[in-house]
Tab-separated table of C-alpha atoms in Angstrom:
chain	number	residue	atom	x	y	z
A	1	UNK	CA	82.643	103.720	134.637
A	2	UNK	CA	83.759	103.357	131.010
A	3	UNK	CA	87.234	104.040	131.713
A	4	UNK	CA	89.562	100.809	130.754
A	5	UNK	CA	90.362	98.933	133.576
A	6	UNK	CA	89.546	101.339	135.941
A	7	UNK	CA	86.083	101.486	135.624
A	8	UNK	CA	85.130	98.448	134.991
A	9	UNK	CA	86.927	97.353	138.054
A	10	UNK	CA	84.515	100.143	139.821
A	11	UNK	CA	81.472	98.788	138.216
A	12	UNK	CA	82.197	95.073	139.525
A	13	UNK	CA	82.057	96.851	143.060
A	14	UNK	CA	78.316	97.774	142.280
A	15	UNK	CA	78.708	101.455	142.891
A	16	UNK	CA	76.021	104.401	143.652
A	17	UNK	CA	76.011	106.235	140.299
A	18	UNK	CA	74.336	109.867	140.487
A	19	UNK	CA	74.493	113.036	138.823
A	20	UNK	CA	76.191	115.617	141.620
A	21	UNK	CA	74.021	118.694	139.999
A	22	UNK	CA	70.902	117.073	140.382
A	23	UNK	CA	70.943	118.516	144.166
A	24	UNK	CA	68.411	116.667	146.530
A	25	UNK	CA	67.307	114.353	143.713
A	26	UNK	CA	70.684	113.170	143.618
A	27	UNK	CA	70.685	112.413	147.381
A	28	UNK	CA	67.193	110.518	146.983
A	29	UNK	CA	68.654	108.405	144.390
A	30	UNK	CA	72.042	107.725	146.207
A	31	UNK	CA	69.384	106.798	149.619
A	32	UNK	CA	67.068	104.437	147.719
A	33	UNK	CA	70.011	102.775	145.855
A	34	UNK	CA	72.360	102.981	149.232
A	35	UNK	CA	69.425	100.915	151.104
A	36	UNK	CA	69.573	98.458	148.051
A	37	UNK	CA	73.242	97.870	148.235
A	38	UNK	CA	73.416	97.806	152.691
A	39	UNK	CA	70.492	95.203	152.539
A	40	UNK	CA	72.398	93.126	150.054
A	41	UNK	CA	74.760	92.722	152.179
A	42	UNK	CA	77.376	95.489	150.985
A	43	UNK	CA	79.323	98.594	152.599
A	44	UNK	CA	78.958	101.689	151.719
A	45	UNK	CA	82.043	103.931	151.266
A	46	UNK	CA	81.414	107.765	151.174
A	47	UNK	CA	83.861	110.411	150.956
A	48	UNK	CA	82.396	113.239	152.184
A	49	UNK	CA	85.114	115.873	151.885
A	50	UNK	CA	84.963	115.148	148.065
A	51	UNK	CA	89.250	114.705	148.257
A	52	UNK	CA	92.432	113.985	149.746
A	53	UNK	CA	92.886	116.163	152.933
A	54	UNK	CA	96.118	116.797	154.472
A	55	UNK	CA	96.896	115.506	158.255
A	56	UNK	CA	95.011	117.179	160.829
A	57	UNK	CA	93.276	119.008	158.571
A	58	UNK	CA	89.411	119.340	157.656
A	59	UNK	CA	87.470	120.621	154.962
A	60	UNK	CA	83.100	121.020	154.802
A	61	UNK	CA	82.002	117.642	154.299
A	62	UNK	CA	79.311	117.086	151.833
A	63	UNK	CA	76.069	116.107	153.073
A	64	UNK	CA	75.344	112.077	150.840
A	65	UNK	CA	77.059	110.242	153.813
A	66	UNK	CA	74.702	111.575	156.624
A	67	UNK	CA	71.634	111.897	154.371
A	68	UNK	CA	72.316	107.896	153.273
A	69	UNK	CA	72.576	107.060	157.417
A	70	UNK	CA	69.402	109.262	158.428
A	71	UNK	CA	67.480	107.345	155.770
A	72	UNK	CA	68.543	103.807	156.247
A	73	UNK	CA	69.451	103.709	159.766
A	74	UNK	CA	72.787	102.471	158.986
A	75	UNK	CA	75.489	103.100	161.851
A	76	UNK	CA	78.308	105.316	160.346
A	77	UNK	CA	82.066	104.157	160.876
A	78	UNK	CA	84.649	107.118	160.137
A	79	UNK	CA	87.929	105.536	158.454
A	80	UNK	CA	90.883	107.284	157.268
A	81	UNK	CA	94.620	105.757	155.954
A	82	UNK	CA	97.655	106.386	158.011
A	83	UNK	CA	100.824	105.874	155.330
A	84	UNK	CA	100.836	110.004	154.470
A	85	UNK	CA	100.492	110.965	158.249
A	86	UNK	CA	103.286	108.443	159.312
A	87	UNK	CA	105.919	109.733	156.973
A	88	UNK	CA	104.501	113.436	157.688
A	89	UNK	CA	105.429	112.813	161.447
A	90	UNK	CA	108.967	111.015	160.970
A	91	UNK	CA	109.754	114.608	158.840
A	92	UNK	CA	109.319	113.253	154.938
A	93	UNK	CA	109.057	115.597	152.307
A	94	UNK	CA	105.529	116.638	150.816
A	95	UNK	CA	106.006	114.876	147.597
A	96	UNK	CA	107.051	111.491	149.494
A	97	UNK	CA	104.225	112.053	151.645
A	98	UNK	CA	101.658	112.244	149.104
A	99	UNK	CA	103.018	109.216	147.113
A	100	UNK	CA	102.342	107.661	150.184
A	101	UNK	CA	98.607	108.578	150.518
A	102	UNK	CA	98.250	107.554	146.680
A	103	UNK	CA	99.221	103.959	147.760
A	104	UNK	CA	97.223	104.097	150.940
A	105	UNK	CA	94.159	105.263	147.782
A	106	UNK	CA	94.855	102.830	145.645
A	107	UNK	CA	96.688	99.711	147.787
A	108	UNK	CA	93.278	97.267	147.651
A	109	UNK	CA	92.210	97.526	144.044
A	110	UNK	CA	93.268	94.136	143.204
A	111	UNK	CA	90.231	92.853	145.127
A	112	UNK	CA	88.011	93.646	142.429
A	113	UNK	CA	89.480	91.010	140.107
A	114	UNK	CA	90.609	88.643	143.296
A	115	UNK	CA	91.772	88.248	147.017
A	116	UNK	CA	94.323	85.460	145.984
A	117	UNK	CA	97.228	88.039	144.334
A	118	UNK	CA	95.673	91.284	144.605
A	119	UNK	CA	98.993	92.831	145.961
A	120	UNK	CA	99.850	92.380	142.092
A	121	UNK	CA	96.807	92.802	139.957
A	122	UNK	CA	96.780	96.007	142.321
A	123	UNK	CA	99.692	97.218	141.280
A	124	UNK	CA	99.190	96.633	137.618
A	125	UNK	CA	95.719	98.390	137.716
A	126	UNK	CA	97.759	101.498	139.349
A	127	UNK	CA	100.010	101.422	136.774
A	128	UNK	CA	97.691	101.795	133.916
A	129	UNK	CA	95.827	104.369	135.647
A	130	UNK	CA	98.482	106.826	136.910
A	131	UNK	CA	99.849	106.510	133.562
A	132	UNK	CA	96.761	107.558	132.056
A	133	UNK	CA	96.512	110.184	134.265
A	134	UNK	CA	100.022	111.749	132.832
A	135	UNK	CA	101.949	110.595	135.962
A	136	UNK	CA	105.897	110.646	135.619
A	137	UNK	CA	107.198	107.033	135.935
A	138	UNK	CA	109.515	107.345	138.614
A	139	UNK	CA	106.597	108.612	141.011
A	140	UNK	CA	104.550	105.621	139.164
A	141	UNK	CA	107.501	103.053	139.632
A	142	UNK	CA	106.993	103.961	143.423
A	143	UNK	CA	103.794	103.634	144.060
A	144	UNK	CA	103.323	100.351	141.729
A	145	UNK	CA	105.848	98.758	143.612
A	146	UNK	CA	104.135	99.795	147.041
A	147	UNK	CA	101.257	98.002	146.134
A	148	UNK	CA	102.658	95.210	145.037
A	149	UNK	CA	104.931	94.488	147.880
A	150	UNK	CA	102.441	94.780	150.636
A	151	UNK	CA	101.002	91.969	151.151
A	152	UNK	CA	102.412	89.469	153.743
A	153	UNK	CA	102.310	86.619	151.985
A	154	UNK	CA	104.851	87.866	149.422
A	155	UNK	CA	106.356	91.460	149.778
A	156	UNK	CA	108.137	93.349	152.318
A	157	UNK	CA	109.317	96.972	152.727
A	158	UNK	CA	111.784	97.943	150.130
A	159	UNK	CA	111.514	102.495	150.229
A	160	UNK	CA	109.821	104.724	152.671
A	161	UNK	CA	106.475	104.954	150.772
A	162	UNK	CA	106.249	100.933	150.958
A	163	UNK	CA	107.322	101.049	154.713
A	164	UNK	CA	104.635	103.307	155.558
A	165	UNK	CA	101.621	101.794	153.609
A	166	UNK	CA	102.397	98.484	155.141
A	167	UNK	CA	102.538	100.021	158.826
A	168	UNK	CA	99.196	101.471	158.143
A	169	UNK	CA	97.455	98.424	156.128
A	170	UNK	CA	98.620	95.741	158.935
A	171	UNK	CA	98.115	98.110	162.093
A	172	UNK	CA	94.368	98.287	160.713
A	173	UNK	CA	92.695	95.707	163.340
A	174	UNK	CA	89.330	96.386	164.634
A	175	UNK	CA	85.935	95.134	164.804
A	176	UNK	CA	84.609	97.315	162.278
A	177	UNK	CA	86.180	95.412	159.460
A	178	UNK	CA	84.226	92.435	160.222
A	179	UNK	CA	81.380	92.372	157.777
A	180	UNK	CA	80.222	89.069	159.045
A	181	UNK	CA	77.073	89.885	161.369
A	182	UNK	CA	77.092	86.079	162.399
A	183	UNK	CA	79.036	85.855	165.625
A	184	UNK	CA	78.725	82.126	165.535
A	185	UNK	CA	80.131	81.675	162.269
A	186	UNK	CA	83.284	83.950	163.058
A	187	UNK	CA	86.269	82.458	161.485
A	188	UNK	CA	89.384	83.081	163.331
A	189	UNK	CA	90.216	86.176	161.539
A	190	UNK	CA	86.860	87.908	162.212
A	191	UNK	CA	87.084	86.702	166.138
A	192	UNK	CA	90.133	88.406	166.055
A	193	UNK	CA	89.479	91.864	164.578
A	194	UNK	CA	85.783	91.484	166.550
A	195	UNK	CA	87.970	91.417	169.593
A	196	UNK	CA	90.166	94.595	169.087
A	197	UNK	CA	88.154	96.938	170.468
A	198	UNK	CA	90.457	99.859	170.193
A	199	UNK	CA	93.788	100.030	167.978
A	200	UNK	CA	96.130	102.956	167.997
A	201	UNK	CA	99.190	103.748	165.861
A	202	UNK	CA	101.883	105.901	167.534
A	203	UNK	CA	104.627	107.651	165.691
A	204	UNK	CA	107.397	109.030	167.974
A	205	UNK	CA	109.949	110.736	165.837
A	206	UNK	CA	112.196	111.796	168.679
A	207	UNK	CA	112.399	108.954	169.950
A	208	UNK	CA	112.722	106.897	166.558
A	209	UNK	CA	110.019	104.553	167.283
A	210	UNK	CA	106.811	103.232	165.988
A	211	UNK	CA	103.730	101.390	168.203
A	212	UNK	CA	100.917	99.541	167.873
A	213	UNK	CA	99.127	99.422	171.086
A	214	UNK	CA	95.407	97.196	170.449
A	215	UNK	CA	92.760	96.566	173.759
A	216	UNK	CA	91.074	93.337	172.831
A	217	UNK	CA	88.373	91.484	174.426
A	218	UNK	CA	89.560	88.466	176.108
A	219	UNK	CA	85.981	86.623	176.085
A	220	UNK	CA	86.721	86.869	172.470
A	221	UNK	CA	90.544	86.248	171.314
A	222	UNK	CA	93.356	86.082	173.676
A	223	UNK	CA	96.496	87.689	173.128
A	224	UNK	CA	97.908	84.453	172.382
A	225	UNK	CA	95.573	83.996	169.572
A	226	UNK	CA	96.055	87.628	168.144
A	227	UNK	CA	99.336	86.607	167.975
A	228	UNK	CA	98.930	83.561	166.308
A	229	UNK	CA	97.495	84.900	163.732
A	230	UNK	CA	99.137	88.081	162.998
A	231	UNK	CA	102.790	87.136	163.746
A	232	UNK	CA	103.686	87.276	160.098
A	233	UNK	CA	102.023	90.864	159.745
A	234	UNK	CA	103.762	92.164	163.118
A	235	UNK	CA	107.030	90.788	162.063
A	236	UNK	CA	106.426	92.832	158.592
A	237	UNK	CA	106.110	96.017	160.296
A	238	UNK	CA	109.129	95.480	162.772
A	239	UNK	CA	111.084	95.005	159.047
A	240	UNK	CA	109.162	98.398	157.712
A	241	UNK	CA	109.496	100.655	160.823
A	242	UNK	CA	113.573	99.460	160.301
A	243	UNK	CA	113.480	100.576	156.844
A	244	UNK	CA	112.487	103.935	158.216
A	245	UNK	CA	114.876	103.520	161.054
A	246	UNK	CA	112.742	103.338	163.464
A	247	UNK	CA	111.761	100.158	166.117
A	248	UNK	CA	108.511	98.441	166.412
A	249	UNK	CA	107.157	97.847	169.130
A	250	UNK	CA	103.534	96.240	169.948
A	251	UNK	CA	101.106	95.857	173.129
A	252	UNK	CA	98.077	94.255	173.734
A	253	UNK	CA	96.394	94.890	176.764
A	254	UNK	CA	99.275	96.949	178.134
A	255	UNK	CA	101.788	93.340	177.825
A	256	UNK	CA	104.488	93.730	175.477
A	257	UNK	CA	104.744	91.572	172.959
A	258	UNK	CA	107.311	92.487	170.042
């Protein structure tokens, strides 16, 4: 946590420090502390395969995550990042690939100094890490400018790695991500993502196409309001799945819509 920049921006997101050789201590600790942060209001992010795994592929997963859910009660969501496994099935090379899950790692750091800009606090806070971390600058240059180009508001898709971080940051819609518990207080972002009960990415290399087929709950959002509010996001990945010469295509509740 005393790492420049870095760490600090890890200790404004009130993490669960423990010492790993401290065995079930440890996982006492993380279970008291976990119960402090989840009635406070916060998530709890565990990675319980300890690292990056490859597409498809699964490692033993260490046992805080489940220990932390059996003690608190609190319902466990699974989430993984899609940018390395689209470029792995459109064919990239390994070293593209894993650029790309760097930037899927790293994408959302800017929210620990702000929402407004984090695209590019983001990708400044990258930059100073990887290159503390003896990256080359090229592979630095691409993952910086990843970041920094994906949000909506004021990037777009300018190399494969960017293409596929955005497709997998604005295809993320589903009521998990809603964090307000409030239903009558839903804005008409959370009524949206509360509404998409299932979301799917599909990568079809043969056929050079990408989709984003999303079930949503009509007594909720209608299509029409999905669509509202997400044109500018859809219309960024019909510009990134061209990039990687592919088309976009996306249904909601089996009607076409782009």
């Amino acid at each position: 946590l005393w790492i420049p920049f870095f760490g600090w921006g890890l200790a404004l997101m009130s993490p669960i420090a423990i010492h790993r050789g401290r065995g079930t201590a440890a996982l006492r600790q993380m279970a008291r502390r976990g119960k402090e942060r989840l009635e406070q209001g916060f998530w709890v992010v565990v990675f319980p395969e300890g690292t990056r795994i490859a597409p498809g592929k699964t490692r033993k997963y260490q046992p805080g995550g489940a220990w932390l859910a059996a003690h608190t009660g609190a319902p466990v969501v699974p989430v993984a990042h899609n940018a390395g496994l689209i470029l792995s099935e459109l064919g990239f090379d390994e070293q593209t690939i894993e650029l790309a899950r760097i930037s899927g790692y790293m994408h959302d750091i800017g929210n620990t100094v702000n929402r407004d800009d984090h695209a590019h606090s983001g990708a400044l806070m990258a930059r100073q890490i990887l290159k503390e971390l003896g990256m080359n600058y090229a592979d630095i240059a691409t993952i910086t400018s990843a970041i920094g180009q994906h949000d909506e508001k004021t990037g777009t898709a300018i190399h494969p790695v960017s293409a596929a971080l955005i497709l997998a940051d604005k295809s993320d819609v589903h009521r998990n991500r809603v964090r307000n518990t409030i239903k009558e207080s839903f804005d008409i972002h959370d009524r949206v993502n509360y509404a998409a009960i299932k979301s799917t990415l599909c990568i079809n290399k043969d056929k050079a196409a990408i989709g984003l087929d999303i079930t949503l709950d009509e007594t909720i959002c209608s299509v029409l309001d999905y669509f509202e509010i997400f044109l500018q996001r859809m219309i960024m990945c019909r510009r990134a799945a061209e990039l990687l010469d592919c088309k976009f295509r996306l249904t909601a509740n089996e009607i076409k819509i782009i």
